[in-house]
Amino acid sequence: TMAVEAGYSKIATSGSVFIYDTGDTINSYVGEPTTNLVGSPFSVTSGYATTLSTTDNVTLNWNGQNTGGLISGNGYFAYVSAATTNGNKYTTSWYIKGGTTNSINFVWGGAHQGNRTDFNFNTSTGAITGVSLASGEVYGASYLNNGWWQVYYSSTLSSGNNYYPQITLNGTAYVGGLQIEQKSHPTPFVVGTRSNTQGLLDISGGGSTLTLNNTYDSSAMVYFDGTDDTISIPSNSSNSVTGNITMEYIVKRNSGTQGVPMHKEVQYTMYLYSDGSVTYADSSLWSYASFGAHGTAVTPNVYHHVVATKSGSLVTIYVDGNVIVSKNFGGAITNTFNNLYIGSYDGTNAFFSGYIPVSKIYNRALSDGEVLSNFNHYKTRFNIT
């Protein structure tokens, strides 16, 4: 293969008309669609009370971390009556930050597997100790920022329709963002429901709407199962492309995967074969074979950076900063308003299996140097060599 020249350090932004990045949890990946079964606001009361005390309570701000309420004392109890169903698995999660104490005891009463369950969490070290859980139940903690953690516990409800999450501490701590959701893993906090058009956002400035029809892994990351998962993006005046184009993505494919990571209807497709070769197809010619598959650079189970550019009739495909093929094929892009699909050809065919954490479209052909610059921007993050 031929390596493109080095010398660029910044990611290309000019001409970008569509970008998502699941690693950008502030601007792009808001979180897996879910419904928080806890009402708003969430009230914490002492003494195992089920109603608010006028002298000893705090109502937490529902915005989650950085705005949680300060609680103090011992034996605070949050009584939650949620629309839960026997036999289903639910995950309870909190945002928590230490105050005068870093030692927080979490207890979930109610009719779970094993009934009463508990563990102690240290907000300074992230250590979980004193665990008392039934078989099959899952717990953990993820560090957020500025001293905040998301602590979670997953279990199956065996009877009744109530959960009883409780926090016990001697001192003070900040608590916010209580969430109960019918999932086997936690997702970022939301008030009410986060729909499948609100979970992943276009950060190019073009305002494209992404509809998620996906599976999610245990870390609530977007996953494509190869059966029916896809992200669909309707055409609009911002993401329309005429003339030249660049399509770019980060991908980790499963072994044996064959499918379409990106397809811009009706004319532009990047197809990934089960042997790891990537090709370009001009649907107006209805021919993959006339361009051909080249190389086996996209090996399974590791991340790769893949780019295809079209400048007039010249198509160039890059994998991990290297040109793998460049040849004349087809004419200029003539279709303007076309839907975009990630992880499938058209939402019903050629489904992809694996991860596509980053996807981008430009309304121009990036240069060799710009492609290398983009690759360098991502290679450390995704451990691409």
GROMACS .gro file of N, CA, C and O in nm, residues 63-156:
model
  376
   63ASN      N    1  -3.148   1.769   3.727
   63ASN     CA    2  -3.051   1.779   3.618
   63ASN      C    3  -2.934   1.684   3.633
   63ASN      O    4  -2.848   1.677   3.547
   64GLY      N    5  -2.929   1.611   3.743
   64GLY     CA    6  -2.827   1.510   3.759
   64GLY      C    7  -2.699   1.564   3.820
   64GLY      O    8  -2.703   1.647   3.910
   65GLN      N    9  -2.584   1.517   3.772
   65GLN     CA   10  -2.457   1.554   3.832
   65GLN      C   11  -2.436   1.706   3.828
   65GLN      O   12  -2.487   1.775   3.742
   66ASN      N   13  -2.358   1.752   3.924
   66ASN     CA   14  -2.324   1.894   3.943
   66ASN      C   15  -2.439   1.977   4.000
   66ASN      O   16  -2.421   2.092   4.035
   67THR      N   17  -2.558   1.919   4.007
   67THR     CA   18  -2.671   1.993   4.064
   67THR      C   19  -2.744   1.909   4.168
   67THR      O   20  -2.856   1.939   4.203
   68GLY      N   21  -2.681   1.800   4.214
   68GLY     CA   22  -2.745   1.715   4.312
   68GLY      C   23  -2.760   1.784   4.446
   68GLY      O   24  -2.686   1.875   4.481
   69GLY      N   25  -2.856   1.738   4.524
   69GLY     CA   26  -2.880   1.795   4.655
   69GLY      C   27  -2.784   1.740   4.758
   69GLY      O   28  -2.733   1.630   4.747
   70LEU      N   29  -2.756   1.818   4.862
   70LEU     CA   30  -2.670   1.777   4.971
   70LEU      C   31  -2.755   1.710   5.078
   70LEU      O   32  -2.852   1.769   5.127
   71ILE      N   33  -2.722   1.587   5.114
   71ILE     CA   34  -2.793   1.519   5.222
   71ILE      C   35  -2.695   1.494   5.336
   71ILE      O   36  -2.574   1.484   5.315
   72SER      N   37  -2.748   1.485   5.455
   72SER     CA   38  -2.663   1.464   5.573
   72SER      C   39  -2.735   1.376   5.673
   72SER      O   40  -2.857   1.362   5.668
   73GLY      N   41  -2.656   1.316   5.762
   73GLY     CA   42  -2.716   1.236   5.868
   73GLY      C   43  -2.703   1.089   5.844
   73GLY      O   44  -2.604   1.041   5.790
   74ASN      N   45  -2.806   1.014   5.879
   74ASN     CA   46  -2.801   0.869   5.875
   74ASN      C   47  -2.940   0.816   5.843
   74ASN      O   48  -3.039   0.863   5.896
   75GLY      N   49  -2.946   0.717   5.754
   75GLY     CA   50  -3.072   0.649   5.730
   75GLY      C   51  -3.164   0.717   5.632
   75GLY      O   52  -3.285   0.703   5.642
   76TYR      N   53  -3.111   0.792   5.537
   76TYR     CA   54  -3.198   0.852   5.437
   76TYR      C   55  -3.254   0.744   5.345
   76TYR      O   56  -3.185   0.650   5.306
   77PHE      N   57  -3.378   0.763   5.308
   77PHE     CA   58  -3.449   0.657   5.236
   77PHE      C   59  -3.530   0.718   5.123
   77PHE      O   60  -3.600   0.815   5.141
   78ALA      N   61  -3.515   0.663   5.004
   78ALA     CA   62  -3.592   0.710   4.890
   78ALA      C   63  -3.694   0.603   4.853
   78ALA      O   64  -3.658   0.494   4.812
   79TYR      N   65  -3.819   0.634   4.872
   79TYR     CA   66  -3.925   0.540   4.842
   79TYR      C   67  -3.975   0.568   4.701
   79TYR      O   68  -4.018   0.679   4.670
   80VAL      N   69  -3.967   0.468   4.615
   80VAL     CA   70  -4.009   0.486   4.477
   80VAL      C   71  -4.111   0.380   4.441
   80VAL      O   72  -4.087   0.261   4.453
   81SER      N   73  -4.227   0.424   4.399
   81SER     CA   74  -4.329   0.334   4.349
   81SER      C   75  -4.333   0.351   4.198
   81SER      O   76  -4.373   0.456   4.148
   82ALA      N   77  -4.285   0.251   4.126
   82ALA     CA   78  -4.271   0.264   3.981
   82ALA      C   79  -4.358   0.161   3.911
   82ALA      O   80  -4.397   0.060   3.968
   83ALA      N   81  -4.389   0.189   3.784
   83ALA     CA   82  -4.471   0.099   3.703
   83ALA      C   83  -4.383  -0.016   3.654
   83ALA      O   84  -4.350  -0.026   3.536
   84THR      N   85  -4.345  -0.103   3.746
   84THR     CA   86  -4.260  -0.216   3.714
   84THR      C   87  -4.343  -0.343   3.701
   84THR      O   88  -4.459  -0.348   3.743
   85THR      N   89  -4.282  -0.447   3.644
   85THR     CA   90  -4.353  -0.572   3.618
   85THR      C   91  -4.273  -0.689   3.671
   85THR      O   92  -4.152  -0.696   3.648
   86ASN      N   93  -4.339  -0.781   3.737
   86ASN     CA   94  -4.274  -0.900   3.790
   86ASN      C   95  -4.200  -0.974   3.679
   86ASN      O   96  -4.252  -0.989   3.568
   87GLY      N   97  -4.080  -1.022   3.711
   87GLY     CA   98  -4.005  -1.102   3.617
   87GLY      C   99  -3.915  -1.023   3.525
   87GLY      O  100  -3.833  -1.082   3.454
   88ASN      N  101  -3.927  -0.891   3.523
   88ASN     CA  102  -3.842  -0.808   3.438
   88ASN      C  103  -3.721  -0.758   3.514
   88ASN      O  104  -3.726  -0.740   3.636
   89LYS      N  105  -3.614  -0.735   3.441
   89LYS     CA  106  -3.492  -0.681   3.503
   89LYS      C  107  -3.494  -0.530   3.496
   89LYS      O  108  -3.525  -0.470   3.393
   90TYR      N  109  -3.455  -0.467   3.607
   90TYR     CA  110  -3.449  -0.321   3.616
   90TYR      C  111  -3.312  -0.280   3.669
   90TYR      O  112  -3.249  -0.353   3.745
   91THR      N  113  -3.270  -0.162   3.629
   91THR     CA  114  -3.144  -0.106   3.678
   91THR      C  115  -3.173   0.026   3.748
   91THR      O  116  -3.239   0.114   3.693
   92THR      N  117  -3.126   0.035   3.871
   92THR     CA  118  -3.134   0.159   3.948
   92THR      C  119  -2.996   0.225   3.947
   92THR      O  120  -2.895   0.158   3.970
   93SER      N  121  -2.990   0.353   3.920
   93SER     CA  122  -2.861   0.422   3.922
   93SER      C  123  -2.876   0.558   3.988
   93SER      O  124  -2.983   0.620   3.986
   94TRP      N  125  -2.766   0.603   4.050
   94TRP     CA  126  -2.759   0.731   4.118
   94TRP      C  127  -2.637   0.807   4.068
   94TRP      O  128  -2.536   0.747   4.032
   95TYR      N  129  -2.644   0.940   4.073
   95TYR     CA  130  -2.524   1.023   4.067
   95TYR      C  131  -2.489   1.058   4.211
   95TYR      O  132  -2.574   1.104   4.287
   96ILE      N  133  -2.362   1.036   4.248
   96ILE     CA  134  -2.320   1.053   4.386
   96ILE      C  135  -2.183   1.120   4.393
   96ILE      O  136  -2.096   1.092   4.310
   97LYS      N  137  -2.165   1.209   4.490
   97LYS     CA  138  -2.037   1.276   4.512
   97LYS      C  139  -2.016   1.291   4.662
   97LYS      O  140  -2.108   1.328   4.735
   98GLY      N  141  -1.896   1.264   4.709
   98GLY     CA  142  -1.867   1.272   4.850
   98GLY      C  143  -1.872   1.414   4.902
   98GLY      O  144  -1.846   1.511   4.830
   99GLY      N  145  -1.909   1.427   5.030
   99GLY     CA  146  -1.906   1.555   5.100
   99GLY      C  147  -1.809   1.546   5.215
   99GLY      O  148  -1.688   1.533   5.195
  100THR      N  149  -1.861   1.546   5.338
  100THR     CA  150  -1.774   1.525   5.454
  100THR      C  151  -1.741   1.378   5.473
  100THR      O  152  -1.654   1.343   5.551
  101THR      N  153  -1.812   1.291   5.404
  101THR     CA  154  -1.781   1.148   5.408
  101THR      C  155  -1.771   1.096   5.265
  101THR      O  156  -1.838   1.145   5.174
  102ASN      N  157  -1.684   0.996   5.245
  102ASN     CA  158  -1.674   0.929   5.117
  102ASN      C  159  -1.735   0.790   5.120
  102ASN      O  160  -1.736   0.721   5.019
  103SER      N  161  -1.785   0.750   5.237
  103SER     CA  162  -1.839   0.615   5.254
  103SER      C  163  -1.991   0.619   5.248
  103SER      O  164  -2.057   0.677   5.334
  104ILE      N  165  -2.046   0.558   5.143
  104ILE     CA  166  -2.191   0.558   5.120
  104ILE      C  167  -2.239   0.414   5.115
  104ILE      O  168  -2.183   0.331   5.043
  105ASN      N  169  -2.344   0.385   5.191
  105ASN     CA  170  -2.403   0.252   5.187
  105ASN      C  171  -2.531   0.256   5.106
  105ASN      O  172  -2.619   0.338   5.129
  106PHE      N  173  -2.538   0.167   5.005
  106PHE     CA  174  -2.657   0.157   4.920
  106PHE      C  175  -2.734   0.031   4.956
  106PHE      O  176  -2.675  -0.078   4.968
  107VAL      N  177  -2.865   0.045   4.971
  107VAL     CA  178  -2.951  -0.069   4.999
  107VAL      C  179  -3.070  -0.064   4.905
  107VAL      O  180  -3.131   0.042   4.886
  108TRP      N  181  -3.102  -0.177   4.847
  108TRP     CA  182  -3.224  -0.189   4.767
  108TRP      C  183  -3.314  -0.290   4.836
  108TRP      O  184  -3.285  -0.410   4.837
  109GLY      N  185  -3.422  -0.243   4.895
  109GLY     CA  186  -3.520  -0.333   4.953
  109GLY      C  187  -3.620  -0.374   4.846
  109GLY      O  188  -3.606  -0.344   4.729
  110GLY      N  189  -3.724  -0.442   4.888
  110GLY     CA  190  -3.825  -0.483   4.792
  110GLY      C  191  -3.801  -0.624   4.744
  110GLY      O  192  -3.707  -0.692   4.783
  111ALA      N  193  -3.888  -0.670   4.657
  111ALA     CA  194  -3.888  -0.811   4.616
  111ALA      C  195  -3.800  -0.833   4.494
  111ALA      O  196  -3.846  -0.857   4.383
  112HIS      N  197  -3.669  -0.823   4.512
  112HIS     CA  198  -3.574  -0.859   4.409
  112HIS      C  199  -3.537  -1.006   4.428
  112HIS      O  200  -3.577  -1.071   4.523
  113GLN      N  201  -3.455  -1.056   4.336
  113GLN     CA  202  -3.391  -1.183   4.364
  113GLN      C  203  -3.305  -1.162   4.490
  113GLN      O  204  -3.222  -1.073   4.495
  114GLY      N  205  -3.326  -1.242   4.588
  114GLY     CA  206  -3.249  -1.226   4.711
  114GLY      C  207  -3.305  -1.119   4.803
  114GLY      O  208  -3.249  -1.091   4.907
  115ASN      N  209  -3.417  -1.055   4.765
  115ASN     CA  210  -3.485  -0.953   4.845
  115ASN      C  211  -3.393  -0.837   4.879
  115ASN      O  212  -3.358  -0.760   4.790
  116ARG      N  213  -3.348  -0.823   5.001
  116ARG     CA  214  -3.269  -0.707   5.042
  116ARG      C  215  -3.124  -0.724   4.996
  116ARG      O  216  -3.060  -0.825   5.025
  117THR      N  217  -3.072  -0.625   4.928
  117THR     CA  218  -2.936  -0.629   4.878
  117THR      C  219  -2.865  -0.500   4.915
  117THR      O  220  -2.928  -0.395   4.928
  118ASP      N  221  -2.734  -0.507   4.932
  118ASP     CA  222  -2.663  -0.386   4.970
  118ASP      C  223  -2.514  -0.398   4.941
  118ASP      O  224  -2.460  -0.507   4.926
  119PHE      N  225  -2.447  -0.282   4.935
  119PHE     CA  226  -2.302  -0.275   4.928
  119PHE      C  227  -2.259  -0.135   4.970
  119PHE      O  228  -2.338  -0.042   4.975
  120ASN      N  229  -2.131  -0.122   5.000
  120ASN     CA  230  -2.075   0.007   5.039
  120ASN      C  231  -1.988   0.061   4.927
  120ASN      O  232  -1.911  -0.012   4.865
  121PHE      N  233  -2.000   0.191   4.901
  121PHE     CA  234  -1.925   0.254   4.793
  121PHE      C  235  -1.841   0.369   4.848
  121PHE      O  236  -1.889   0.450   4.927
  122ASN      N  237  -1.713   0.374   4.806
  122ASN     CA  238  -1.622   0.479   4.848
  122ASN      C  239  -1.605   0.578   4.733
  122ASN      O  240  -1.551   0.543   4.628
  123THR      N  241  -1.652   0.702   4.752
  123THR     CA  242  -1.649   0.801   4.644
  123THR      C  243  -1.508   0.854   4.619
  123THR      O  244  -1.486   0.921   4.518
  124SER      N  245  -1.415   0.825   4.707
  124SER     CA  246  -1.278   0.869   4.688
  124SER      C  247  -1.199   0.772   4.602
  124SER      O  248  -1.126   0.812   4.511
  125THR      N  249  -1.216   0.643   4.627
  125THR     CA  250  -1.138   0.541   4.556
  125THR      C  251  -1.217   0.466   4.450
  125THR      O  252  -1.158   0.401   4.364
  126GLY      N  253  -1.350   0.472   4.458
  126GLY     CA  254  -1.434   0.395   4.366
  126GLY      C  255  -1.450   0.251   4.406
  126GLY      O  256  -1.508   0.171   4.332
  127ALA      N  257  -1.401   0.215   4.525
  127ALA     CA  258  -1.407   0.076   4.570
  127ALA      C  259  -1.548   0.040   4.618
  127ALA      O  260  -1.615   0.120   4.684
  128ILE      N  261  -1.592  -0.081   4.585
  128ILE     CA  262  -1.719  -0.135   4.632
  128ILE      C  263  -1.689  -0.253   4.723
  128ILE      O  264  -1.618  -0.347   4.684
  129THR      N  265  -1.737  -0.250   4.846
  129THR     CA  266  -1.709  -0.353   4.945
  129THR      C  267  -1.839  -0.394   5.014
  129THR      O  268  -1.944  -0.331   4.997
  130GLY      N  269  -1.829  -0.501   5.094
  130GLY     CA  270  -1.945  -0.546   5.173
  130GLY      C  271  -2.063  -0.586   5.088
  130GLY      O  272  -2.178  -0.563   5.125
  131VAL      N  273  -2.035  -0.649   4.975
  131VAL     CA  274  -2.141  -0.681   4.880
  131VAL      C  275  -2.225  -0.797   4.930
  131VAL      O  276  -2.174  -0.901   4.971
  132SER      N  277  -2.357  -0.779   4.924
  132SER     CA  278  -2.451  -0.885   4.958
  132SER      C  279  -2.558  -0.888   4.850
  132SER      O  280  -2.659  -0.817   4.857
  133LEU      N  281  -2.534  -0.969   4.747
  133LEU     CA  282  -2.626  -0.975   4.633
  133LEU      C  283  -2.659  -1.120   4.601
  133LEU      O  284  -2.581  -1.211   4.627
  134ALA      N  285  -2.773  -1.139   4.539
  134ALA     CA  286  -2.812  -1.272   4.494
  134ALA      C  287  -2.745  -1.303   4.360
  134ALA      O  288  -2.695  -1.215   4.291
  135SER      N  289  -2.744  -1.429   4.323
  135SER     CA  290  -2.684  -1.473   4.197
  135SER      C  291  -2.754  -1.406   4.079
  135SER      O  292  -2.876  -1.393   4.075
  136GLY      N  293  -2.675  -1.360   3.984
  136GLY     CA  294  -2.730  -1.299   3.864
  136GLY      C  295  -2.750  -1.149   3.873
  136GLY      O  296  -2.779  -1.083   3.772
  137GLU      N  297  -2.736  -1.093   3.993
  137GLU     CA  298  -2.750  -0.949   4.007
  137GLU      C  299  -2.617  -0.881   3.975
  137GLU      O  300  -2.510  -0.936   3.996
  138VAL      N  301  -2.625  -0.760   3.923
  138VAL     CA  302  -2.508  -0.689   3.873
  138VAL      C  303  -2.500  -0.552   3.939
  138VAL      O  304  -2.602  -0.487   3.963
  139TYR      N  305  -2.379  -0.506   3.968
  139TYR     CA  306  -2.360  -0.376   4.030
  139TYR      C  307  -2.231  -0.315   3.976
  139TYR      O  308  -2.146  -0.384   3.917
  140GLY      N  309  -2.211  -0.186   3.998
  140GLY     CA  310  -2.087  -0.123   3.955
  140GLY      C  311  -2.093   0.027   3.972
  140GLY      O  312  -2.193   0.084   4.018
  141ALA      N  313  -1.985   0.092   3.934
  141ALA     CA  314  -1.976   0.237   3.942
  141ALA      C  315  -1.887   0.288   3.830
  141ALA      O  316  -1.786   0.226   3.796
  142SER      N  317  -1.925   0.400   3.770
  142SER     CA  318  -1.847   0.462   3.663
  142SER      C  319  -1.818   0.606   3.702
  142SER      O  320  -1.909   0.680   3.743
  143TYR      N  321  -1.690   0.645   3.690
  143TYR     CA  322  -1.654   0.782   3.722
  143TYR      C  323  -1.699   0.875   3.610
  143TYR      O  324  -1.682   0.846   3.491
  144LEU      N  325  -1.757   0.989   3.648
  144LEU     CA  326  -1.805   1.087   3.550
  144LEU      C  327  -1.704   1.201   3.539
  144LEU      O  328  -1.618   1.201   3.452
  145ASN      N  329  -1.711   1.298   3.627
  145ASN     CA  330  -1.612   1.405   3.634
  145ASN      C  331  -1.637   1.486   3.760
  145ASN      O  332  -1.741   1.477   3.823
  146ASN      N  333  -1.536   1.565   3.797
  146ASN     CA  334  -1.549   1.658   3.909
  146ASN      C  335  -1.595   1.589   4.038
  146ASN      O  336  -1.671   1.646   4.116
  147GLY      N  337  -1.550   1.466   4.060
  147GLY     CA  338  -1.584   1.394   4.182
  147GLY      C  339  -1.714   1.316   4.176
  147GLY      O  340  -1.747   1.244   4.270
  148TRP      N  341  -1.789   1.326   4.065
  148TRP     CA  342  -1.918   1.258   4.053
  148TRP      C  343  -1.903   1.118   3.997
  148TRP      O  344  -1.822   1.093   3.907
  149TRP      N  345  -1.983   1.026   4.051
  149TRP     CA  346  -1.989   0.888   4.005
  149TRP      C  347  -2.133   0.853   3.969
  149TRP      O  348  -2.227   0.910   4.025
  150GLN      N  349  -2.149   0.757   3.879
  150GLN     CA  350  -2.278   0.693   3.861
  150GLN      C  351  -2.266   0.552   3.918
  150GLN      O  352  -2.185   0.471   3.873
  151VAL      N  353  -2.344   0.526   4.023
  151VAL     CA  354  -2.344   0.396   4.090
  151VAL      C  355  -2.473   0.324   4.051
  151VAL      O  356  -2.580   0.384   4.051
  152TYR      N  357  -2.462   0.195   4.018
  152TYR     CA  358  -2.581   0.126   3.968
  152TYR      C  359  -2.592  -0.016   4.022
  152TYR      O  360  -2.495  -0.075   4.070
  153TYR      N  361  -2.713  -0.068   4.011
  153TYR     CA  362  -2.744  -0.203   4.055
  153TYR      C  363  -2.858  -0.256   3.968
  153TYR      O  364  -2.956  -0.187   3.943
  154SER      N  365  -2.842  -0.379   3.914
  154SER     CA  366  -2.943  -0.441   3.828
  154SER      C  367  -2.994  -0.569   3.891
  154SER      O  368  -2.916  -0.651   3.939
  155SER      N  369  -3.126  -0.586   3.889
  155SER     CA  370  -3.185  -0.707   3.946
  155SER      C  371  -3.319  -0.733   3.882
  155SER      O  372  -3.376  -0.647   3.815
  156THR      N  373  -3.369  -0.853   3.905
  156THR     CA  374  -3.500  -0.892   3.854
  156THR      C  375  -3.604  -0.879   3.963
  156THR      O  376  -3.584  -0.929   4.075
   0.00000   0.00000   0.00000
